[in-house]
Coordinates of C-alpha atoms and ligand atoms in Angstrom, one line a residue:
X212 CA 10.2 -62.2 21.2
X213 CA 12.2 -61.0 18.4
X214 CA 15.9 -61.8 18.1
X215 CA 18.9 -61.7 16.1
X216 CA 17.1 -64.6 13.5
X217 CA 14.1 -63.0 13.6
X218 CA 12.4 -62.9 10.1
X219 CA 11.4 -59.7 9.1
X220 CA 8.4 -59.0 6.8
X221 CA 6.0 -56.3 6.5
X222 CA 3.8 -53.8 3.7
X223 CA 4.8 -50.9 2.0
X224 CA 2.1 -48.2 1.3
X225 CA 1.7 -44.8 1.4
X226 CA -0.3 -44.2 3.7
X227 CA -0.4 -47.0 5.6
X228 CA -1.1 -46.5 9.2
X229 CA -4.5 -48.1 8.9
X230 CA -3.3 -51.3 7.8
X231 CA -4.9 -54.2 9.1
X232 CA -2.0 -57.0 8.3
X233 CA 0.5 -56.5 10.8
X234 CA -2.4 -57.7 13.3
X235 CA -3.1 -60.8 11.4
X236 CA 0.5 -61.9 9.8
X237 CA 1.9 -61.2 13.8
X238 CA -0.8 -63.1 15.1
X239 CA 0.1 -66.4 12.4
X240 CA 3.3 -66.1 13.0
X241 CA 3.0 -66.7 17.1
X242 CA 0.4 -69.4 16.3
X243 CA 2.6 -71.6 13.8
X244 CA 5.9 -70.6 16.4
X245 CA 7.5 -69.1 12.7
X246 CA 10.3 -66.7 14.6
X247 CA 9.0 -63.5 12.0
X248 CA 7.7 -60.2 12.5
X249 CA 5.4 -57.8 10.4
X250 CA 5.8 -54.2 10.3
X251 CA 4.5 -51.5 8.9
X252 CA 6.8 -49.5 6.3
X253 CA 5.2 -45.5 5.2
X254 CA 6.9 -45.7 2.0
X255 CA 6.2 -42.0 0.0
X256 CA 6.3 -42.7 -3.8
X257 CA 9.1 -41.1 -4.4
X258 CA 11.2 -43.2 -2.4
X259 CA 9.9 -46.7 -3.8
X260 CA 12.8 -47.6 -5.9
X261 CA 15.1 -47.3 -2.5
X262 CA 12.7 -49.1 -0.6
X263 CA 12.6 -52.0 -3.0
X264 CA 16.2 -52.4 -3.2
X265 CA 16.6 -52.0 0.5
X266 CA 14.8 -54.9 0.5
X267 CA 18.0 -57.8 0.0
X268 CA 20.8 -55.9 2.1
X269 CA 18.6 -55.2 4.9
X270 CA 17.4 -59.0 5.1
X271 CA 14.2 -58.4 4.4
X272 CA 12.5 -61.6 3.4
X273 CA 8.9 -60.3 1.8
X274 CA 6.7 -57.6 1.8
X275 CA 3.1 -56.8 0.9
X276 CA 2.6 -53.7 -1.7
X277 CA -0.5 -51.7 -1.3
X278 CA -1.8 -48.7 -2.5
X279 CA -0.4 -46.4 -4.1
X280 CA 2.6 -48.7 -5.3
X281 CA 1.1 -52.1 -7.1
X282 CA 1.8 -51.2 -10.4
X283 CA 4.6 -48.7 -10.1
X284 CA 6.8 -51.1 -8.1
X285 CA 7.2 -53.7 -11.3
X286 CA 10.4 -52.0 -13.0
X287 CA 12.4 -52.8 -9.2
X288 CA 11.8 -56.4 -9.4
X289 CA 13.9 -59.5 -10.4
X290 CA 10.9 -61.5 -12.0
X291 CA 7.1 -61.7 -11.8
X292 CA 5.0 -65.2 -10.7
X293 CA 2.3 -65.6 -14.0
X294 CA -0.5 -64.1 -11.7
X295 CA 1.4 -61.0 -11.6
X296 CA 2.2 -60.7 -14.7
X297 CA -1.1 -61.1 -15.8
X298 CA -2.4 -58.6 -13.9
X299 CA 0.0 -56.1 -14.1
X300 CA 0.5 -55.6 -10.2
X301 CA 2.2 -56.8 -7.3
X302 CA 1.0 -57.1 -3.8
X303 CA 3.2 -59.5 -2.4
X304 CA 6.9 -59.7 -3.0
X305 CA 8.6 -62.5 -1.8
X306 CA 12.4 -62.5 -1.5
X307 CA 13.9 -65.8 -3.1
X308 CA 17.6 -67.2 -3.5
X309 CA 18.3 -63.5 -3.7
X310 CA 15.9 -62.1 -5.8
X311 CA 12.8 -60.3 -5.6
X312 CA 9.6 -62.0 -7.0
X313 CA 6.2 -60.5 -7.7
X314 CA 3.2 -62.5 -7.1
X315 CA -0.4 -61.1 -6.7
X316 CA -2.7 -63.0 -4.3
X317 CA -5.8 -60.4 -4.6
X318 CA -7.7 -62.4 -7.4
X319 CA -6.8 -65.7 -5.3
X320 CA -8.1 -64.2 -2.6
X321 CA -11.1 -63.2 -3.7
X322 CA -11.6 -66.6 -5.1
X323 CA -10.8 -68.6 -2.0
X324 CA -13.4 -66.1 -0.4
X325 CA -15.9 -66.9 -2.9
X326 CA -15.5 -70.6 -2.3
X327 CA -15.0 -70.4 1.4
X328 CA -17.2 -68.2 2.4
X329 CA -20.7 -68.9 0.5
X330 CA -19.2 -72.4 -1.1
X331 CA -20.1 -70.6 -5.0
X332 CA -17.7 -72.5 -7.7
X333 CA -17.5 -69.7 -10.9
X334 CA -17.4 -72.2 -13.6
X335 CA -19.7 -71.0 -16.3
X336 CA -21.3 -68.6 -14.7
X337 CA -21.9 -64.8 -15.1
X338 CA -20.1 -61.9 -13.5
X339 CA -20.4 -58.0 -13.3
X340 CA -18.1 -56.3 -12.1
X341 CA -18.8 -52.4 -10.8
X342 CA -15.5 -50.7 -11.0
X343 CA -12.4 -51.7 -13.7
X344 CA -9.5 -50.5 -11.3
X345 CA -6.7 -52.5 -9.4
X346 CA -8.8 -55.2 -7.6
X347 CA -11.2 -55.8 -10.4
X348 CA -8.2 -56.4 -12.9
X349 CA -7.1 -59.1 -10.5
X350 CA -10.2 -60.4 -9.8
X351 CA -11.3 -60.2 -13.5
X352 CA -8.1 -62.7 -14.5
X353 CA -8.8 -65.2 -11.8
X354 CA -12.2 -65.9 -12.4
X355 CA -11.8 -65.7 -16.2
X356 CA -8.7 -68.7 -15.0
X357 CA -11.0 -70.6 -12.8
X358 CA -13.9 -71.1 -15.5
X359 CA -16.1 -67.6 -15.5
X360 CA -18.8 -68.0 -18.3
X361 CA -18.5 -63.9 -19.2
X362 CA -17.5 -60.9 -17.6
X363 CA -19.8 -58.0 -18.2
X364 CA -16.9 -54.7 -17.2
X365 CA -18.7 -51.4 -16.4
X366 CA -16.4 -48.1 -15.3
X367 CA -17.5 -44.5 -14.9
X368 CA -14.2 -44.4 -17.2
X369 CA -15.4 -46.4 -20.6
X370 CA -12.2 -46.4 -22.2
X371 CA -10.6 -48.8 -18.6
X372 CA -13.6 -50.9 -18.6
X373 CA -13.2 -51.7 -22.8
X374 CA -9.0 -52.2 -21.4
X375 CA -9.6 -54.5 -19.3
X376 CA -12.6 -56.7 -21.7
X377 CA -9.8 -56.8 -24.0
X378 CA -7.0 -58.0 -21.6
X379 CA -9.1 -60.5 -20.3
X380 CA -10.5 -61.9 -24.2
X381 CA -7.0 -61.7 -25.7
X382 CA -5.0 -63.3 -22.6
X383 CA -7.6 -65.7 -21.2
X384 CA -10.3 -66.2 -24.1
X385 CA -13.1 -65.9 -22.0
X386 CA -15.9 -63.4 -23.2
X387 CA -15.5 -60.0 -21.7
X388 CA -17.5 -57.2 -22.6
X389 CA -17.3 -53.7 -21.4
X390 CA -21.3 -52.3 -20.5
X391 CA -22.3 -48.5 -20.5
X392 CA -24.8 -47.9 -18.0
X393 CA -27.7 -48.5 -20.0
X394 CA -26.4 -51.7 -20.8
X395 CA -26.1 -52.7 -17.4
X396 CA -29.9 -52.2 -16.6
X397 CA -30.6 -54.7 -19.1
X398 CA -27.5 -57.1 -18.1
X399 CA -27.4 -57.0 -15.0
X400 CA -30.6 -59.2 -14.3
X401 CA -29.0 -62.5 -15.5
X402 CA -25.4 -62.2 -14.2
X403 CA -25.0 -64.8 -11.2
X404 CA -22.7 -62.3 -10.0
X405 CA -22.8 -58.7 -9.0
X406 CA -19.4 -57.4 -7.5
X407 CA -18.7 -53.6 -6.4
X408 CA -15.2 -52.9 -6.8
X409 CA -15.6 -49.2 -6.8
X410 CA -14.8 -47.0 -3.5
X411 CA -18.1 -46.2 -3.4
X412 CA -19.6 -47.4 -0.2
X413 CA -16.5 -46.6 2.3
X414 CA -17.7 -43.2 3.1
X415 CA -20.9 -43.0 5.2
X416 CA -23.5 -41.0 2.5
X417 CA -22.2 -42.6 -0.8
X418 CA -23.8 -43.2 -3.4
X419 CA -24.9 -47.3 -4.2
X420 CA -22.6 -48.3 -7.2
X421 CA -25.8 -49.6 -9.3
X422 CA -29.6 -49.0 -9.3
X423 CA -31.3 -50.9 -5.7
X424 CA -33.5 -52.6 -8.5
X425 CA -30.6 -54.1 -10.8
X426 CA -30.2 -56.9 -7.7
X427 CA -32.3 -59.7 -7.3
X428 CA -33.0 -62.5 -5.2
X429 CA -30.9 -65.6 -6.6
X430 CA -27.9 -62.7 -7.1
X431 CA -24.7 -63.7 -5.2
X432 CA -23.8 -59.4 -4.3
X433 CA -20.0 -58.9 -3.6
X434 CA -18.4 -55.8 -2.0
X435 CA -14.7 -55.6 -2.2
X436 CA -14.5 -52.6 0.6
X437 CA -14.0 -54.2 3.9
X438 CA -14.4 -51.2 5.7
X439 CA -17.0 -50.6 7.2
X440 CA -18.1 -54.8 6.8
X441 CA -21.7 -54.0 5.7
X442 CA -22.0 -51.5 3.5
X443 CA -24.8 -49.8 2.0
X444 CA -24.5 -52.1 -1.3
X445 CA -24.6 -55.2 0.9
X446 CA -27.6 -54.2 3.1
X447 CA -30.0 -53.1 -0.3
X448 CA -28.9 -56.7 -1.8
X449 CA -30.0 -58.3 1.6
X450 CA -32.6 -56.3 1.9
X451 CA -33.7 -57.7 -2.0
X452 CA -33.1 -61.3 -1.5
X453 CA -29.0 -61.2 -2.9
X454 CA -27.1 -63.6 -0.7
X455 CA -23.6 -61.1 -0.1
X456 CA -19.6 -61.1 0.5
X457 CA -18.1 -58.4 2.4
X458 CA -14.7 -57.8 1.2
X459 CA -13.1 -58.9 4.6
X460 CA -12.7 -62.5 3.3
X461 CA -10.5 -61.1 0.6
X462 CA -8.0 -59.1 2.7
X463 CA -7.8 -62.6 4.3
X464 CA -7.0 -64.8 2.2
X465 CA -4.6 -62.7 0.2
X466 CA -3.0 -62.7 3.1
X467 CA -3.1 -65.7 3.6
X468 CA -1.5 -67.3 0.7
X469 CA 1.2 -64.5 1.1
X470 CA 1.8 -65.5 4.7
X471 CA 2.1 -69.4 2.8
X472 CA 4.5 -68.1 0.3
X473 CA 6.6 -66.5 2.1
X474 CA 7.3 -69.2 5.1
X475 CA 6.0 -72.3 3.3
X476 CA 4.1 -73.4 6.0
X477 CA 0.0 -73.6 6.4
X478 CA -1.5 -70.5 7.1
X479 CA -3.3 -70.7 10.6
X480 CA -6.9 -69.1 9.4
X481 CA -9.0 -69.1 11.8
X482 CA -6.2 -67.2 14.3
X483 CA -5.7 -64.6 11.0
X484 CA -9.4 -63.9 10.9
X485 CA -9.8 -63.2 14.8
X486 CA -6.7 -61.3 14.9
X487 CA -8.6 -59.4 11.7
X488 CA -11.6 -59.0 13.1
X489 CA -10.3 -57.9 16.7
X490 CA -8.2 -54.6 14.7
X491 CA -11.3 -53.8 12.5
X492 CA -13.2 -53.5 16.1
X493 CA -10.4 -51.1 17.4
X494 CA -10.8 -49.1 14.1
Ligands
NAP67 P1 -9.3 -48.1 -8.1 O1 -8.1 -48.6 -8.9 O2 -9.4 -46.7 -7.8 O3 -10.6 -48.6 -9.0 C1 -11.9 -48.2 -8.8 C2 -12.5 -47.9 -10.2 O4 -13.9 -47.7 -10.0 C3 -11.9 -46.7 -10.9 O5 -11.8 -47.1 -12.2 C4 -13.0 -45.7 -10.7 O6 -13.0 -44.7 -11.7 C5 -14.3 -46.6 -10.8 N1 -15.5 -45.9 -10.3 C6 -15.6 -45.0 -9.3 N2 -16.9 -44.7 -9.2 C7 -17.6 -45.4 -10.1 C8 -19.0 -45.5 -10.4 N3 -19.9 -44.7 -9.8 N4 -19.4 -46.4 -11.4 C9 -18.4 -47.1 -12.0 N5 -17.1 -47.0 -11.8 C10 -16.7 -46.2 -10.8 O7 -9.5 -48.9 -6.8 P2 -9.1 -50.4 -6.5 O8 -7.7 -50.4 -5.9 O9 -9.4 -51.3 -7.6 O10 -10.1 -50.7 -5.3 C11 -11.5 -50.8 -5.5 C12 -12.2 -51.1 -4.2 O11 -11.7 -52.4 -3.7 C13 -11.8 -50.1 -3.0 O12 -13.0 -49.9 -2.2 C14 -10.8 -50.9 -2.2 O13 -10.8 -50.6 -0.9 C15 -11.3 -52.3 -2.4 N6 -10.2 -53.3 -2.3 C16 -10.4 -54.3 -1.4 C17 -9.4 -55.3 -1.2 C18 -9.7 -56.4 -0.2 O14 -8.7 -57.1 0.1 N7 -10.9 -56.6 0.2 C19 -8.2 -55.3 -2.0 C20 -8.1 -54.3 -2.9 C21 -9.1 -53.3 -3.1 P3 -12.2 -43.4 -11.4 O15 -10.7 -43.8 -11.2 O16 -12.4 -42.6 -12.7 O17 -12.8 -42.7 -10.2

């Protein structure tokens, strides 16, 4: 029931009527009895600035940020947590003592996915990440943070993958190196890790990301997409031995630790993850 005290959250993104977090944020907040709500806001970019300040005189108490606004909502903030500022985008703002704070729980997310889900710790070990955009910046950061031996970085788009290797060296000191696609047939083969953050896999005759016969048995294969669960990556990595991570653990836990930030309580997982997986059947 919402009421006068009723807590109001929600995302901004533009589109954003396919959203799966209303389902799963509603569905914590009636499981811990936290009197909130989560809606749904279609914020067009040109209105993001008005959005963001609507934010405090509307009550609003936090809000995810999806695409296309991570980056571009920065300048309208009070103050960024050290994930955030690392990354150099926002998807969760949470609204504090009257100020508007910037955190980003995608590389988190990923992480607690990683260690949930298939128990992998990345300490020392190798990673490749397909795809230098948004996620794989955060998820780049966080695993350089939690340990990563090396990142190998490979983009269609040279010049963001050789960014983001120099980000990661100069702000974390782990080794980061950007590959060209020769490079990753001859990488590739020892990473522990093989992620796809590329789009490439969401539409239904895609192309794979990386060569069937770059993964091996003993490779942990990660997609980020989370729509459709399986893609084609995951089923050729099966299909070769890879143990795999759909990117569904990910939209999780980021929400997760958002829904945590915001009402300081423990998130109710298992409840988040049915409610998920009940609106990805609907879809
Ligand atoms: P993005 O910013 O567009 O980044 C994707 C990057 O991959 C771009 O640099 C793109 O280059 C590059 N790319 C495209 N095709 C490639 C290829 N064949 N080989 C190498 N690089 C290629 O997108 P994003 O926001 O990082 O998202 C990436 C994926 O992660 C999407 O599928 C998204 O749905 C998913 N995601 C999942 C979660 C989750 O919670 N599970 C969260 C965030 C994102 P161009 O820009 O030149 O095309």
């Amino acid at each position: 029931m919402i009421s006068g005290k009723t807590a109001v959250f929600g995302i901004f993104g533009y589109p954003v009527e396919h959203t799966f977090s209303p389902a799963m944020h509603n569905a914590a907040f009636a499981k811990t009895r936290f009197d909130g709500c989560y809606v749904p806001f279609a914020v067009h970019p040109g209105n993001l600035g008005d959005a963001v300040r609507s934010l405090l005189p509307l009550g609003i108490r936090g809000v995810n940020i999806t695409v296309p606004h991570k980056e571009r909502v920065i300048p309208f903030l009070d103050e960024l947590a050290e994930d955030a500022r690392l990354i150099g985008a926002v998807n969760t703002i949470v609204v504090e003592g009257g100020r508007l704070i910037g955190h980003n729980t995608d590389g988190r997310g990923f992480l607690r996915s990683l260690r949930e889900e298939t128990g992998f710790r990345p300490k020392g070990k190798g990673i490749l990440l397909i795809g230098t955009g948004g996620a794989a910046r955060a998820i780049s950061f966080t695993l350089a943070l939690a340990g990563a031996g090396s990142l190998l970085l490979h983009d269609i788009d040279a010049g963001k993958a050789e960014k983001l290797a120099c980000d990661v060296r100069e702000r974390t000191g782990v080794r980061a190196t950007a590959v060209n696609a020769e490079d990753l047939r001859t990488e590739a083969p020892d990473a522990d890790v093989l992620i796809n953050a590329t789009p490439l896999g969401m539409k239904r005759g895609d192309p794979l990301p990386c060569s069937r016969d770059l993964v091996r048995k003993g490779h942990l294969a990660c997609d980020l997409i989370y729509n459709p669960p399986a893609t084609r990556f995951l089923k050729v990595a099966r299909s070769r031995g890879a143990e795999t991570l759909s990117g569904i653990g990910m939209l999780l836990y980021q929400g997760v630790i958002a829904f945590e930030l915001w009402t300081g309580k423990k998130a109710p997982v298992s409840i988040m993850k049915k409610a998920l997986a009940k609106q990805m059947g609907r879809g």
